[in-house]
Tab-separated table of C-alpha atoms in Angstrom:
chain	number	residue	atom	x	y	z
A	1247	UNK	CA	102.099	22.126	-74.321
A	1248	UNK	CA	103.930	20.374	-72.191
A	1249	UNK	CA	106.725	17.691	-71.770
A	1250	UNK	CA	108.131	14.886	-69.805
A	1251	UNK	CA	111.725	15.618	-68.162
A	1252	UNK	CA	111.656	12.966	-65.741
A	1253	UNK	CA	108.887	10.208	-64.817
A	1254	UNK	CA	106.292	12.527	-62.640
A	1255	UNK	CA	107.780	15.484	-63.589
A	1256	UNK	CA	106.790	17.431	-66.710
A	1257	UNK	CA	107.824	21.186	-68.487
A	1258	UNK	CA	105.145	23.194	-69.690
A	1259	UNK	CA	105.838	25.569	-72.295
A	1260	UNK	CA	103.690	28.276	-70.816
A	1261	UNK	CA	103.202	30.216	-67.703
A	1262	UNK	CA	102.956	27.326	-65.572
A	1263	UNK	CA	106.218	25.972	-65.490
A	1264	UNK	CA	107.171	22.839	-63.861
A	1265	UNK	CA	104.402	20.655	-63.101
A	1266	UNK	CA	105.387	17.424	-60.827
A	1267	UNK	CA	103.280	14.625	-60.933
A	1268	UNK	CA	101.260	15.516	-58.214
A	1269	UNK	CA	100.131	19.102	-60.090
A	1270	UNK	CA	99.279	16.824	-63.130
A	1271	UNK	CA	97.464	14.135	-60.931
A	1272	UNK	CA	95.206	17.252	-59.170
A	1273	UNK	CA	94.507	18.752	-62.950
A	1274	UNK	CA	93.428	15.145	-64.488
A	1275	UNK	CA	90.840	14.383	-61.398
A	1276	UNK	CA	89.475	17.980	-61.377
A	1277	UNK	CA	89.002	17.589	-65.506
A	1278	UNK	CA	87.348	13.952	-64.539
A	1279	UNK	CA	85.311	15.388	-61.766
A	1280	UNK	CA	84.141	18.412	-63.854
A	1281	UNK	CA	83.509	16.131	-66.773
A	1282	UNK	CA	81.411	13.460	-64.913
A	1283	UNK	CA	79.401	16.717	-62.822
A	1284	UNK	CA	78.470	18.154	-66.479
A	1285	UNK	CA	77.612	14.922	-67.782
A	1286	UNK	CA	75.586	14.165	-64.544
A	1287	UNK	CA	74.224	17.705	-64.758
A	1288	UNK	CA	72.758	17.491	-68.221
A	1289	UNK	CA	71.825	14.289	-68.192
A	1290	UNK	CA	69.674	15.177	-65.058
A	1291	UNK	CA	68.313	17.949	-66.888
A	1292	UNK	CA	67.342	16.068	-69.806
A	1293	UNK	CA	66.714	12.284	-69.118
A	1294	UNK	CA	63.129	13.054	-68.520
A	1295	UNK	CA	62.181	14.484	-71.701
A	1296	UNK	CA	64.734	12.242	-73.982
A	1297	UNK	CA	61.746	9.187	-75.045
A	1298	UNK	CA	59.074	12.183	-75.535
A	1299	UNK	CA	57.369	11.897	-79.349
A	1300	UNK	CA	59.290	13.956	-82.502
A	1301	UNK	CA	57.820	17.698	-82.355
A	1302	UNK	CA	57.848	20.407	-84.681
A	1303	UNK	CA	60.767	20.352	-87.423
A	1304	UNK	CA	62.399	16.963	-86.037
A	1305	UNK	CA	58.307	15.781	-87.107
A	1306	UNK	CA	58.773	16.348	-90.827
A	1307	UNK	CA	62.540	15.571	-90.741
A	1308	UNK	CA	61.839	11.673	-90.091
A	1309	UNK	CA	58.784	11.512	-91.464
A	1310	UNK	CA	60.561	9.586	-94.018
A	1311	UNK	CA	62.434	6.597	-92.727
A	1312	UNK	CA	64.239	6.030	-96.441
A	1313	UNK	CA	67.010	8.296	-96.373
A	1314	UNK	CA	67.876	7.151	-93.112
A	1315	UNK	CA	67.944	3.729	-93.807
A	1316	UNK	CA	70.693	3.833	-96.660
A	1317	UNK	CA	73.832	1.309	-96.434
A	1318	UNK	CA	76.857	1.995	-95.248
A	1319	UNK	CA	77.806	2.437	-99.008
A	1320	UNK	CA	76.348	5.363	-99.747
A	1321	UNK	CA	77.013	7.226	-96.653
A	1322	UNK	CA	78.942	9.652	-97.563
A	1323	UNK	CA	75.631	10.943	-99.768
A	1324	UNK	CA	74.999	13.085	-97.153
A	1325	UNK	CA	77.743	15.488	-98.483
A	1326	UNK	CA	76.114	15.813	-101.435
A	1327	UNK	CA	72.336	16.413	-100.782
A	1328	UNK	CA	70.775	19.078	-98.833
A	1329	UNK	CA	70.192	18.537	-95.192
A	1330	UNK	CA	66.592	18.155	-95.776
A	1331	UNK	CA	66.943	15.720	-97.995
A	1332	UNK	CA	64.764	16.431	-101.029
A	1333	UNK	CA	63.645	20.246	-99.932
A	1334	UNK	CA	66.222	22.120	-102.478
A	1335	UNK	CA	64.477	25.526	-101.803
A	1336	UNK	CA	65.439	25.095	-97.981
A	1337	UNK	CA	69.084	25.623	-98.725
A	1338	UNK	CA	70.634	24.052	-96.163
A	1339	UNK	CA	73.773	22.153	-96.358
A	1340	UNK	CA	74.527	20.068	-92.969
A	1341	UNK	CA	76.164	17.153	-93.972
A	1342	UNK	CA	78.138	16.541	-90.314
A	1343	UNK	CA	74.784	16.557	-88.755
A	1344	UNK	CA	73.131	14.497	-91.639
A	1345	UNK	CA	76.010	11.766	-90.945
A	1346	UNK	CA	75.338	11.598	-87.190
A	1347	UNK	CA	72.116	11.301	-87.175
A	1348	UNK	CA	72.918	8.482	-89.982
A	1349	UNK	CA	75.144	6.969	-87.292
A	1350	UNK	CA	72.808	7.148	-84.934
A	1351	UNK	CA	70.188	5.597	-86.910
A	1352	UNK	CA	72.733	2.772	-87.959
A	1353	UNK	CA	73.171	1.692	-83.772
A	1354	UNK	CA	69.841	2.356	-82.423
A	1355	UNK	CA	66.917	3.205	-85.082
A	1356	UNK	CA	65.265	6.370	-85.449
A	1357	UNK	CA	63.894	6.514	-82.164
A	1358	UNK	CA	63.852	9.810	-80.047
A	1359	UNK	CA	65.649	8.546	-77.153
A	1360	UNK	CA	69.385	8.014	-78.983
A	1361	UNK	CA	69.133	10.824	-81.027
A	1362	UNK	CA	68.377	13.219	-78.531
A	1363	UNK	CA	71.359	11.715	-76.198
A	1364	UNK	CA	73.668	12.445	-79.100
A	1365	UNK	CA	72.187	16.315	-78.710
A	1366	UNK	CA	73.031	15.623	-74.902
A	1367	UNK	CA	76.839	14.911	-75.983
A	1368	UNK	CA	77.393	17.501	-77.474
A	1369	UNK	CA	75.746	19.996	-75.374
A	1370	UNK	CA	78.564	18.518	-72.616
A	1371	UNK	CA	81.511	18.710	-75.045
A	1372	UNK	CA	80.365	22.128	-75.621
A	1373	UNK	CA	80.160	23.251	-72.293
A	1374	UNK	CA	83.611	21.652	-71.548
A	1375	UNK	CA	85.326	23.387	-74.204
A	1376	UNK	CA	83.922	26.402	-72.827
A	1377	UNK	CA	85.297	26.001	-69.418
A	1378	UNK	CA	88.967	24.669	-71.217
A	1379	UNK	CA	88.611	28.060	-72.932
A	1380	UNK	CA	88.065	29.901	-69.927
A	1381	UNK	CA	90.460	28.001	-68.178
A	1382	UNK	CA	92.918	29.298	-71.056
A	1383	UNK	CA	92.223	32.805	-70.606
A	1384	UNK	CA	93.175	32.950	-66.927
A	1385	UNK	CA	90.280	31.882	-64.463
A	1386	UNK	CA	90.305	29.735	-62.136
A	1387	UNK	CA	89.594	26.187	-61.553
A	1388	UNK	CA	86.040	27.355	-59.828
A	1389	UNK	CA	85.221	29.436	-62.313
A	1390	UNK	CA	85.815	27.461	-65.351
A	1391	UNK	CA	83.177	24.616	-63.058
A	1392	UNK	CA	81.278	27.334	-63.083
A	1393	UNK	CA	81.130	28.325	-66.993
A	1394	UNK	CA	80.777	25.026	-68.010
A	1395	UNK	CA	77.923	24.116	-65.329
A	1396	UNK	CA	76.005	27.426	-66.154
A	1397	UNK	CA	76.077	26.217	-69.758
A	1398	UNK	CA	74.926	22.441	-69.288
A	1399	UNK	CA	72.025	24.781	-66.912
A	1400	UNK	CA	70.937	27.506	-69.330
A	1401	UNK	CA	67.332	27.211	-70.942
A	1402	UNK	CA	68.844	28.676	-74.113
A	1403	UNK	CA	70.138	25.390	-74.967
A	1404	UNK	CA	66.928	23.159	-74.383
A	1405	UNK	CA	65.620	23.494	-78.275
A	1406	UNK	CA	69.256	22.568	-79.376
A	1407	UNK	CA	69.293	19.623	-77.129
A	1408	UNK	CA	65.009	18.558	-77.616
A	1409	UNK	CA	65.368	18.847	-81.535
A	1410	UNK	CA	67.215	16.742	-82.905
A	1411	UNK	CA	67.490	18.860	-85.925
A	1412	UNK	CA	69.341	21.676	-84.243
A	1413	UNK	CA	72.103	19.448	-83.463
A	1414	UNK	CA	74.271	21.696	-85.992
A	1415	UNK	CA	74.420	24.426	-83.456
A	1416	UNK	CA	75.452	22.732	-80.680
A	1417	UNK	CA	78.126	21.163	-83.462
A	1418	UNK	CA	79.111	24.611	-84.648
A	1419	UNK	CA	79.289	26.081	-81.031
A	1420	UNK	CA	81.299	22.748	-79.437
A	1421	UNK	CA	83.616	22.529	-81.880
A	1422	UNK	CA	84.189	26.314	-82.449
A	1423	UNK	CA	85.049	26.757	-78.533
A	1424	UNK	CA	87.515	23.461	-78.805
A	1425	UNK	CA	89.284	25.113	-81.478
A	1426	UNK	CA	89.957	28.384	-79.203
A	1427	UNK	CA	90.637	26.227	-76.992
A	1428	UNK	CA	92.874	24.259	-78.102
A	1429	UNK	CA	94.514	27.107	-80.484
């Protein structure tokens, strides 16, 4: 946490100190740089594949374009339905993926393309937050490139980011790691 004492000149309430503007101009481009290299990164990774058919779960999930195409009115249905939309005995409850998806459906259709870009996002904001954490725990600037790049890299991600129905993990796991963070 941190505070301004004088223009270019700020007090952080931690073991940092005094930062002057230049300290505070360095942190800002590294966090653009590192942001734009993991964007870049994944987005590298992943263009290729983004516009390639439904598969597997994401299949049967929009195999039915009617829940997707609900008004704005009745969007916050999703918090009331299972995730599957009509498959009780699945027992899921997802209702933060269920209303991006609906977003996503609302700008740019059910096509594979947007939704799988939305998986894309958040496998970036998740490997961010995991380099903040890092960061927050003591390493250095290289190293916390390096957490968040090795994240963005790893295969274990590729079915989170491919279907778009196991966009609640890379939810869970972003947001989880921006509230350490952040805490």
């Amino acid at each position: 946490m941190c505070s301004t004492l004088f223009p270019g000149i700020e007090l952080c309430h931690s073991v940092q100190g005094i930062r002057t503007g230049e300290t505070v101009g360095r942190h800002r481009r590294f966090t653009t740089a590192l942001t734009f290299a993991v964007v870049a990164v994944a987005a590298g990774i992943y263009s290729h594949q983004l516009a390639a058919p439904f598969c597997r779960d994401d299949t049967l999930h929009f195999k039915s374009t009617a829940r997707w195409a609900r008004p704005l009115t009745r969007f916050l249905d999703h918090f009331s339905e299972d995730f599957w939309g009509g498959h009780p005995e699945e027992g899921l409850y997802r209702p933060l993926t269920a209303t991006t998806i609906q977003a996503t459906a609302w700008l740019s259709g059910l096509a594979p393309a947007p939704l799988r870009a939305g998986n894309v996002v958040f496998l970036a904001l998740m490997a961010l937050s995991a380099g903040f954490c890092a960061r927050r725990c003591g390493v250095s600037r290289a190293a916390e490139a390096l957490v968040a790049l090795l994240i963005v890299v790893h295969p274990l991600f590729s079915e989170d980011v491919l279907e778009v129905v196991s966009r609640s993990e890379l939810q869970a796991a972003a947001f989880s790691l921006l509230a350490a963070a952040l805490w």
